[in-house]
Amino acid sequence: MSGFKRDRHGNAKRHDGPKPSPKKIERNAFTPMFEQLRDELDAHHDRRDRLGKASRDVTALSKKIIFSLQRVREIDEQLPQDIQTEVDSRLAEISKLLATIAPEVQGVNRYRYSRSLVCLEELVEAMTFHHYLKTQTLVKPEQLEPMMRLLVQQGPVAAEDEVMANTSTEQPVEKTELPTIGLTDEDYLYGVFDLTGEMMRFATTTSALTGKLASRGEGEDARNIVQDMHELGSFFEMLPARSFTWEKKLEVTRQSVQKVEKLGYDLKVRGSERPKGWVPDLSSGDQPETED
């Protein structure tokens, strides 16, 4: 006698006769409610995926802005033209990305998807670093709000300009109130936390190349970056701890302050060993050897 083929449950498979028709789904009074919940859950996951994708792109562009700003060698109101051009172009790209997600993070959704908007911390870090290199001051939250509003609302304008440039017909455009993206306290504070690390790197690079601490003014009485780091460190030390992330960022800030302090001590104690105006010779290693 031949054997039977069995399914994964061990039951014999039947090949004789027609296959049974699929079971009809019976609807009741609760079916519309569950269908609505299904649609809402699908929309939630789709929205979170879109926010995560835009957040990764904004984070990458913000890091590129910071990398460009680290090439600045002094605190001055006018940044080098090539660096300022790079910053403006990447801010324009960020503006378009933020404009696409702004309608989806209004109201309670701003806090519901806060984990998907970690890019705002990196953006705050880039904007505060840019402001510091031009003014040697820390931008305040009330100053960041109109900057963020302008950044978000410029996105549709830039996209509209591209569309109008590629078409020959002019159509009237209806002016509507554009949504914006607000910053939370964590966005601002965590961004300033990370700013201290960039200030430490900036102080290290500029002191190695110029032989002095970064400062906007001239003379010994001019305020330098060590004093700025002291004030930022003291500010965070006075605030109560909020979370594990807060503790980690505070520890990194302490290390950054200590590194800049040690840098200032070295320049003060060993500064007399270097002649005034000394800078390292960076051109000798780059010059190609010439044949006589």
Phi, psi and omega in degrees: 000132181288152180278172179255144169281137184241153177274185184292345178267358180091002180275143180292135178279138180255127180250353182271137177086166180290153178289143180293143179292149180300145182293132180285132180281123180270133178262147178220193185292339183267349183300313179300325180295315180290327176294322177293319177297321178298315180295320179295321179292321177296318179296323178297313181293322178295317180295318180296322177295318179295319179294320179296320178296313179295323180297319178295321179292318179295321178298315180297318180292322178296320178296322178294324176297317180295319178299320179294319182292335179290350176276354176289142184246358177202156178277117183205149181298326180256109176284158175306141188299319182294323179290318179296325178295318178297316180298316181295319181294321180285328174295325177295321177293319177297322180300318179294320181293316180294326180294330181286331183259350183303316180296339185268356182237039177267151177067225183292337179296337178299325180265334178295325182250030181297327178294332179276355183247034178294346179298335182294329176297315179294323179292319176298319178300315180294318182290321179291323178294318177299317179294321181294318181295338180265329188235347186058036175226161178267127180290139183271159179301321180290342173277330180287328183301307178295330177294318177293320180298316179294322181295317181290320185282345177282342182299306178298329179294317179295319179294322179294322178296322178295320180293316181293331180288337182262006180232153182259348181260139178260126179240143179294135180254127181280126180277121179235159178286119184272140178287160179230177180239117180277154178261136175271171178299320180294322178302314183290310185294318179292326176294321178289325173307309182292335178300325182298326177294320178291324176295322178296316179295319179297317180296319180296315182292313184293322180292325178291328184269331184248346181076016178210163179284145181297134180199150180278329181264183179241156178094169182289334182277353181291143179289130181246180187288337177296318178295321178296318178295323177299315181294318179296316179298318179295323179299313181288329179294331182281340182279145178289147179294141183250325185199179176295322177298321178300315181297319180295314180293326178294321178295319178295322178296319177301317179295321179295318179297317180296322179294319179290324176299313179298324177297317178294321177297316180298317180293325182286316184283317185258006182296330181292342179285345180253138176294155181296133181082012181292136172222149179293146179275105182261357186269336186296321182285342182267347184281128178290149179287135181253143179268134179287000000 
